[in-house]
PDB file of C-alpha atoms in Angstrom:
ATOM      1  CA  MET A   1     233.241  33.770 186.054  1.00 49.00           C
ATOM      2  CA  SER A   2     234.614  32.594 182.766  1.00 49.00           C
ATOM      3  CA  GLU A   3     232.409  32.522 179.528  1.00 53.00           C
ATOM      4  CA  ASP A   4     231.637  28.940 177.945  1.00 50.00           C
ATOM      5  CA  ARG A   5     233.364  28.724 175.038  1.00 54.00           C
ATOM      6  CA  THR A   6     233.202  25.194 174.276  1.00 49.00           C
ATOM      7  CA  ILE A   7     232.638  24.326 170.599  1.00 54.00           C
ATOM      8  CA  PRO A   8     230.166  21.527 170.227  1.00 56.00           C
ATOM      9  CA  MET A   9     231.534  18.698 168.387  1.00 55.00           C
ATOM     10  CA  LYS A  10     230.365  17.160 165.217  1.00 56.00           C
ATOM     11  CA  LYS A  11     228.857  13.816 165.080  1.00 54.00           C
ATOM     12  CA  GLN A  12     231.030  11.537 163.405  1.00 55.00           C
ATOM     13  CA  PRO A  13     228.968   9.148 161.181  1.00 54.00           C
ATOM     14  CA  SER A  14     228.971   5.531 162.552  1.00 52.00           C
ATOM     15  CA  GLN A  15     229.291   2.447 160.596  1.00 52.00           C
ATOM     16  CA  GLU A  16     225.295   1.651 161.133  1.00 51.00           C
ATOM     17  CA  ASP A  17     224.599   5.248 159.647  1.00 52.00           C
ATOM     18  CA  GLU A  18     226.941   4.409 156.609  1.00 51.00           C
ATOM     19  CA  GLY A  19     225.235   1.376 156.038  1.00 48.00           C
ATOM     20  CA  ASP A  20     221.923   2.775 156.240  1.00 50.00           C
ATOM     21  CA  GLN A  21     222.840   5.396 153.818  1.00 49.00           C
ATOM     22  CA  LYS A  22     224.476   2.904 151.578  1.00 49.00           C
ATOM     23  CA  THR A  23     221.076   0.718 151.547  1.00 47.00           C
ATOM     24  CA  ILE A  24     218.943   3.556 150.492  1.00 49.00           C
ATOM     25  CA  LEU A  25     221.406   4.648 147.577  1.00 49.00           C
ATOM     26  CA  SER A  26     221.316   1.145 146.807  1.00 49.00           C
ATOM     27  CA  GLY A  27     217.714   1.213 146.458  1.00 50.00           C
ATOM     28  CA  GLN A  28     217.606   4.171 144.446  1.00 53.00           C
ATOM     29  CA  ASP A  29     220.106   2.686 141.803  1.00 54.00           C
ATOM     30  CA  LYS A  30     217.680   0.007 140.858  1.00 57.00           C
ATOM     31  CA  PRO A  31     216.010   0.561 137.378  1.00 62.00           C
ATOM     32  CA  MET A  32     212.256   1.367 137.367  1.00 65.00           C
ATOM     33  CA  PRO A  33     210.125  -1.333 135.609  1.00 65.00           C
ATOM     34  CA  PRO A  34     208.874  -0.187 132.361  1.00 67.00           C
ATOM     35  CA  ALA A  35     205.404   1.098 131.991  1.00 66.00           C
ATOM     36  CA  PRO A  36     202.819  -0.955 130.492  1.00 66.00           C
ATOM     37  CA  PRO A  37     201.712   0.082 126.939  1.00 67.00           C
ATOM     38  CA  TYR A  38     198.666   2.519 127.065  1.00 64.00           C
ATOM     39  CA  GLN A  39     195.319   0.788 126.099  1.00 64.00           C
ATOM     40  CA  PRO A  40     191.934   3.059 125.877  1.00 62.00           C
ATOM     41  CA  GLN A  41     189.473   2.029 128.271  1.00 60.00           C
ATOM     42  CA  GLU A  42     185.897   1.362 127.123  1.00 62.00           C
ATOM     43  CA  SER A  43     183.484   4.169 128.034  1.00 60.00           C
ATOM     44  CA  TRP A  44     181.618   3.788 131.137  1.00 61.00           C
ATOM     45  CA  GLN A  45     178.407   1.999 130.878  1.00 64.00           C
ATOM     46  CA  PRO A  46     175.706   2.236 133.703  1.00 61.00           C
ATOM     47  CA  PRO A  47     174.845  -1.239 135.039  1.00 61.00           C
ATOM     48  CA  ARG A  48     171.761  -2.636 133.702  1.00 62.00           C
ATOM     49  CA  ASP A  49     169.786  -2.597 136.880  1.00 57.00           C
ATOM     50  CA  ALA A  50     170.597   1.231 137.618  1.00 56.00           C
ATOM     51  CA  GLY A  51     167.130   2.482 136.518  1.00 58.00           C
ATOM     52  CA  PHE A  52     168.816   4.746 133.709  1.00 56.00           C
ATOM     53  CA  VAL A  53     167.170   4.748 129.972  1.00 59.00           C
ATOM     54  CA  ARG A  54     169.056   6.063 127.137  1.00 62.00           C
ATOM     55  CA  SER A  55     167.219   8.434 124.970  1.00 60.00           C
ATOM     56  CA  GLY A  56     167.736   9.266 121.331  1.00 61.00           C
ATOM     57  CA  PRO A  57     168.102  12.789 119.971  1.00 64.00           C
ATOM     58  CA  ALA A  58     165.283  15.274 120.791  1.00 62.00           C
ATOM     59  CA  GLU A  59     162.799  15.733 117.724  1.00 67.00           C
ATOM     60  CA  ALA A  60     162.269  19.352 116.297  1.00 67.00           C
ATOM     61  CA  VAL A  61     158.922  20.744 117.401  1.00 66.00           C
ATOM     62  CA  THR A  62     157.280  22.727 114.756  1.00 71.00           C
ATOM     63  CA  PRO A  63     155.488  25.858 116.225  1.00 67.00           C
ATOM     64  CA  PRO A  64     151.736  26.305 115.757  1.00 66.00           C
ATOM     65  CA  SER A  65     150.992  28.462 112.677  1.00 67.00           C
ATOM     66  CA  PHE A  66     148.716  31.516 113.406  1.00 59.00           C
ATOM     67  CA  PRO A  67     146.808  33.566 110.784  1.00 63.00           C
ATOM     68  CA  ALA A  68     148.422  36.736 109.849  1.00 57.00           C
ATOM     69  CA  ALA A  69     145.622  38.641 111.744  1.00 56.00           C
ATOM     70  CA  GLN A  70     145.815  36.394 114.846  1.00 58.00           C
ATOM     71  CA  ARG A  71     149.813  36.267 115.101  1.00 58.00           C
ATOM     72  CA  PRO A  72     150.978  37.479 118.732  1.00 58.00           C
ATOM     73  CA  PHE A  73     153.386  40.664 118.237  1.00 60.00           C
ATOM     74  CA  ALA A  74     153.448  40.465 114.508  1.00 57.00           C
ATOM     75  CA  PRO A  75     153.703  43.414 112.712  1.00 61.00           C
ATOM     76  CA  PRO A  76     150.830  44.597 110.580  1.00 61.00           C
ATOM     77  CA  ALA A  77     150.826  43.160 107.043  1.00 60.00           C
ATOM     78  CA  ALA A  78     151.968  45.760 104.302  1.00 60.00           C
ATOM     79  CA  GLN A  79     148.871  46.631 102.509  1.00 65.00           C
ATOM     80  CA  ASP A  80     148.281  49.353  99.809  1.00 72.00           C
ATOM     81  CA  GLN A  81     145.312  51.009 100.997  1.00 80.00           C
ATOM     82  CA  THR A  82     144.548  54.545 101.206  1.00 80.00           C
ATOM     83  CA  MET A  83     144.028  56.365 104.437  1.00 78.00           C
ATOM     84  CA  ILE A  84     140.481  57.930 104.903  1.00 77.00           C
ATOM     85  CA  ILE A  85     140.518  61.174 106.576  1.00 73.00           C
ATOM     86  CA  ALA A  86     137.908  61.509 109.224  1.00 68.00           C
ATOM     87  CA  GLU A  87     135.470  64.403 108.362  1.00 65.00           C
ATOM     88  CA  ARG A  88     136.447  67.631 110.195  1.00 67.00           C
ATOM     89  CA  PRO A  89     133.822  69.972 111.812  1.00 61.00           C
ATOM     90  CA  LYS A  90     133.042  72.962 109.501  1.00 65.00           C
ATOM     91  CA  PRO A  91     134.716  76.022 110.987  1.00 69.00           C
ATOM     92  CA  VAL A  92     132.261  78.755 111.801  1.00 71.00           C
ATOM     93  CA  PHE A  93     133.457  82.402 111.043  1.00 89.00           C
ATOM     94  CA  ALA A  94     130.939  85.347 112.407  1.00 96.00           C
ATOM     95  CA  TRP A  95     131.505  88.942 113.304  1.00 97.00           C
ATOM     96  CA  LEU A  96     129.551  91.977 114.949  1.00 98.00           C
ATOM     97  CA  VAL A  97     130.195  95.431 112.857  1.00 98.00           C
ATOM     98  CA  VAL A  98     129.627  98.598 114.472  1.00 97.00           C
ATOM     99  CA  VAL A  99     127.370 100.623 111.970  1.00 97.00           C
ATOM    100  CA  ASP A 100     126.326 103.509 114.273  1.00 97.00           C
ATOM    101  CA  GLY A 101     126.793 104.855 117.909  1.00 96.00           C
ATOM    102  CA  PRO A 102     127.803 107.572 119.988  1.00 96.00           C
ATOM    103  CA  ASP A 103     131.425 107.014 119.412  1.00 95.00           C
ATOM    104  CA  ARG A 104     132.004 107.840 115.713  1.00 94.00           C
ATOM    105  CA  ASN A 105     135.385 106.457 115.928  1.00 95.00           C
ATOM    106  CA  THR A 106     134.317 102.977 116.481  1.00 95.00           C
ATOM    107  CA  ILE A 107     131.898 102.666 113.459  1.00 96.00           C
ATOM    108  CA  GLY A 108     133.157 100.159 111.063  1.00 96.00           C
ATOM    109  CA  THR A 109     134.778  98.211 113.796  1.00 97.00           C
ATOM    110  CA  VAL A 110     134.649  94.450 113.194  1.00 97.00           C
ATOM    111  CA  HIS A 111     134.439  92.029 116.153  1.00 97.00           C
ATOM    112  CA  SER A 112     134.997  88.607 115.621  1.00 95.00           C
ATOM    113  CA  LEU A 113     132.870  86.245 117.730  1.00 96.00           C
ATOM    114  CA  HIS A 114     134.674  83.100 119.858  1.00 92.00           C
ATOM    115  CA  PRO A 115     133.772  79.767 118.887  1.00 89.00           C
ATOM    116  CA  ASP A 116     132.040  79.130 122.416  1.00 91.00           C
ATOM    117  CA  THR A 117     130.761  82.283 124.079  1.00 95.00           C
ATOM    118  CA  THR A 118     131.317  86.062 123.606  1.00 97.00           C
ATOM    119  CA  THR A 119     130.580  88.518 126.249  1.00 98.00           C
ATOM    120  CA  ILE A 120     129.509  92.299 125.363  1.00 98.00           C
ATOM    121  CA  GLY A 121     129.608  95.100 127.568  1.00 97.00           C
ATOM    122  CA  ARG A 122     130.873  98.780 128.451  1.00 97.00           C
ATOM    123  CA  VAL A 123     133.577  97.684 130.825  1.00 96.00           C
ATOM    124  CA  LYS A 124     136.912  95.970 130.149  1.00 95.00           C
ATOM    125  CA  GLY A 125     136.887  92.041 130.696  1.00 95.00           C
ATOM    126  CA  ASN A 126     134.466  91.758 128.074  1.00 97.00           C
ATOM    127  CA  GLN A 127     135.415  90.141 124.776  1.00 96.00           C
ATOM    128  CA  ILE A 128     133.528  93.127 122.958  1.00 97.00           C
ATOM    129  CA  VAL A 129     133.700  96.551 124.658  1.00 97.00           C
ATOM    130  CA  LEU A 130     131.295  99.179 123.626  1.00 97.00           C
ATOM    131  CA  SER A 131     132.111 102.991 124.533  1.00 95.00           C
ATOM    132  CA  ASP A 132     128.678 103.586 125.063  1.00 97.00           C
ATOM    133  CA  GLU A 133     127.504 104.977 128.422  1.00 97.00           C
ATOM    134  CA  THR A 134     123.915 103.640 127.703  1.00 97.00           C
ATOM    135  CA  VAL A 135     125.294 100.160 127.456  1.00 97.00           C
ATOM    136  CA  SER A 136     125.270  97.914 130.639  1.00 97.00           C
ATOM    137  CA  SER A 137     128.837  96.739 132.057  1.00 97.00           C
ATOM    138  CA  GLN A 138     127.520  93.252 131.101  1.00 97.00           C
ATOM    139  CA  HIS A 139     125.130  93.814 128.320  1.00 98.00           C
ATOM    140  CA  ALA A 140     124.855  90.800 126.422  1.00 98.00           C
ATOM    141  CA  ARG A 141     126.249  87.025 125.873  1.00 98.00           C
ATOM    142  CA  ILE A 142     126.379  85.438 122.417  1.00 98.00           C
ATOM    143  CA  ARG A 143     126.705  81.523 122.747  1.00 96.00           C
ATOM    144  CA  ARG A 144     127.458  79.205 119.878  1.00 94.00           C
ATOM    145  CA  GLU A 145     125.295  76.260 120.060  1.00 92.00           C
ATOM    146  CA  GLY A 146     125.303  72.941 118.084  1.00 83.00           C
ATOM    147  CA  LYS A 147     122.071  71.205 116.853  1.00 75.00           C
ATOM    148  CA  GLU A 148     121.934  67.609 115.810  1.00 76.00           C
ATOM    149  CA  ASP A 149     122.301  67.101 112.057  1.00 76.00           C
ATOM    150  CA  GLN A 150     122.057  70.968 111.483  1.00 81.00           C
ATOM    151  CA  GLU A 151     124.623  73.869 111.259  1.00 84.00           C
ATOM    152  CA  ALA A 152     125.628  75.408 114.493  1.00 88.00           C
ATOM    153  CA  VAL A 153     123.855  78.971 115.457  1.00 93.00           C
ATOM    154  CA  PHE A 154     124.690  81.791 117.475  1.00 96.00           C
ATOM    155  CA  VAL A 155     122.235  82.854 120.006  1.00 97.00           C
ATOM    156  CA  LEU A 156     122.213  86.362 121.734  1.00 98.00           C
ATOM    157  CA  PHE A 157     121.193  86.550 125.520  1.00 98.00           C
ATOM    158  CA  ASP A 158     120.286  89.689 127.458  1.00 98.00           C
ATOM    159  CA  MET A 159     122.291  89.686 130.716  1.00 97.00           C
ATOM    160  CA  GLY A 160     119.879  91.783 132.603  1.00 96.00           C
ATOM    161  CA  SER A 161     120.676  95.127 130.942  1.00 96.00           C
ATOM    162  CA  ALA A 162     118.976  98.435 131.847  1.00 96.00           C
ATOM    163  CA  ASN A 163     118.298  99.493 128.223  1.00 97.00           C
ATOM    164  CA  GLY A 164     117.539  96.208 126.638  1.00 97.00           C
ATOM    165  CA  ILE A 165     118.548  94.429 123.385  1.00 98.00           C
ATOM    166  CA  PHE A 166     116.688  94.880 120.053  1.00 98.00           C
ATOM    167  CA  ALA A 167     117.218  92.653 116.986  1.00 98.00           C
ATOM    168  CA  GLY A 168     115.743  92.137 113.674  1.00 97.00           C
ATOM    169  CA  LYS A 169     115.606  93.491 110.173  1.00 96.00           C
ATOM    170  CA  ARG A 170     116.934  96.766 109.244  1.00 96.00           C
ATOM    171  CA  GLU A 171     113.456  98.499 109.006  1.00 96.00           C
ATOM    172  CA  THR A 172     112.050  96.945 112.041  1.00 96.00           C
ATOM    173  CA  TYR A 173     114.880  96.453 114.552  1.00 97.00           C
ATOM    174  CA  LYS A 174     114.285  99.682 116.619  1.00 96.00           C
ATOM    175  CA  ASN A 175     110.526  98.909 117.134  1.00 97.00           C
ATOM    176  CA  ASP A 176     109.446  98.170 120.809  1.00 96.00           C
ATOM    177  CA  GLU A 177     108.146  94.467 119.672  1.00 97.00           C
ATOM    178  CA  SER A 178     111.665  93.971 118.319  1.00 97.00           C
ATOM    179  CA  ARG A 179     113.019  93.591 121.941  1.00 97.00           C
ATOM    180  CA  VAL A 180     114.476  90.369 122.695  1.00 97.00           C
ATOM    181  CA  TYR A 181     115.995  88.237 125.676  1.00 97.00           C
ATOM    182  CA  ARG A 182     117.029  85.179 123.503  1.00 97.00           C
ATOM    183  CA  HIS A 183     117.354  85.431 120.014  1.00 97.00           C
ATOM    184  CA  GLU A 184     118.927  83.181 117.307  1.00 96.00           C
ATOM    185  CA  LEU A 185     120.809  85.488 115.205  1.00 97.00           C
ATOM    186  CA  LYS A 186     120.674  85.276 111.382  1.00 96.00           C
ATOM    187  CA  ASP A 187     123.283  86.678 108.831  1.00 96.00           C
ATOM    188  CA  GLY A 188     122.192  90.296 108.196  1.00 97.00           C
ATOM    189  CA  ASP A 189     120.546  90.831 111.663  1.00 98.00           C
ATOM    190  CA  TYR A 190     120.686  94.312 113.150  1.00 98.00           C
ATOM    191  CA  LEU A 191     121.114  94.734 116.884  1.00 98.00           C
ATOM    192  CA  LEU A 192     120.675  97.998 119.036  1.00 98.00           C
ATOM    193  CA  MET A 193     122.144  97.925 122.402  1.00 98.00           C
ATOM    194  CA  GLY A 194     122.109 101.203 124.132  1.00 96.00           C
ATOM    195  CA  GLN A 195     122.567 103.901 121.335  1.00 97.00           C
ATOM    196  CA  THR A 196     125.036 101.476 119.453  1.00 98.00           C
ATOM    197  CA  THR A 197     123.784  99.696 116.211  1.00 98.00           C
ATOM    198  CA  LEU A 198     125.693  96.310 115.180  1.00 98.00           C
ATOM    199  CA  VAL A 199     125.003  94.174 112.303  1.00 98.00           C
ATOM    200  CA  PHE A 200     125.439  90.285 112.747  1.00 98.00           C
ATOM    201  CA  LYS A 201     127.366  88.736 109.840  1.00 97.00           C
ATOM    202  CA  ARG A 202     128.702  85.099 109.225  1.00 94.00           C
ATOM    203  CA  LEU A 203     129.961  82.852 106.597  1.00 87.00           C
TER     204      LEU A 203
END
């Protein structure tokens, strides 16, 4: 079977096609009419019955004035004033000084009292440890107590010691009647705990 090698024929333009082409070309040969001169149009105006009302420029609104002390978020006014320092509590300095006892190496030792409470005993864990076998493990406690409109005082308490606490003046502190269970310490008081003598001093 032979292949189809037929070449398609080109269509020859007919007279009608040539006429149509000429008609189109002849229409394009006509000159374009000149454009009318530009005339600016008036701005658009809404109809009168549209319900729009033309408003004028907004008037500037003045904010209300506040006094300097009432202005919200206003920085404090600069004033040439001296700041008054609040009165601070007067510090208290107090000590117990060892003046006699079985351990001669501790004589002259100065023990500072704590601002609140100071514990005294034979064993470690107390703020003041005395090397004296006749002193109880927790022998005494000294607490600072404040009084209204008066100077704070240091008060000595017996913690249930076996040999007790004696306090008073140098001449009488060893007497039986000088044994105390609660005693407000005064500068220069002598204290006897077991066989150890201490002196209370304060500024």
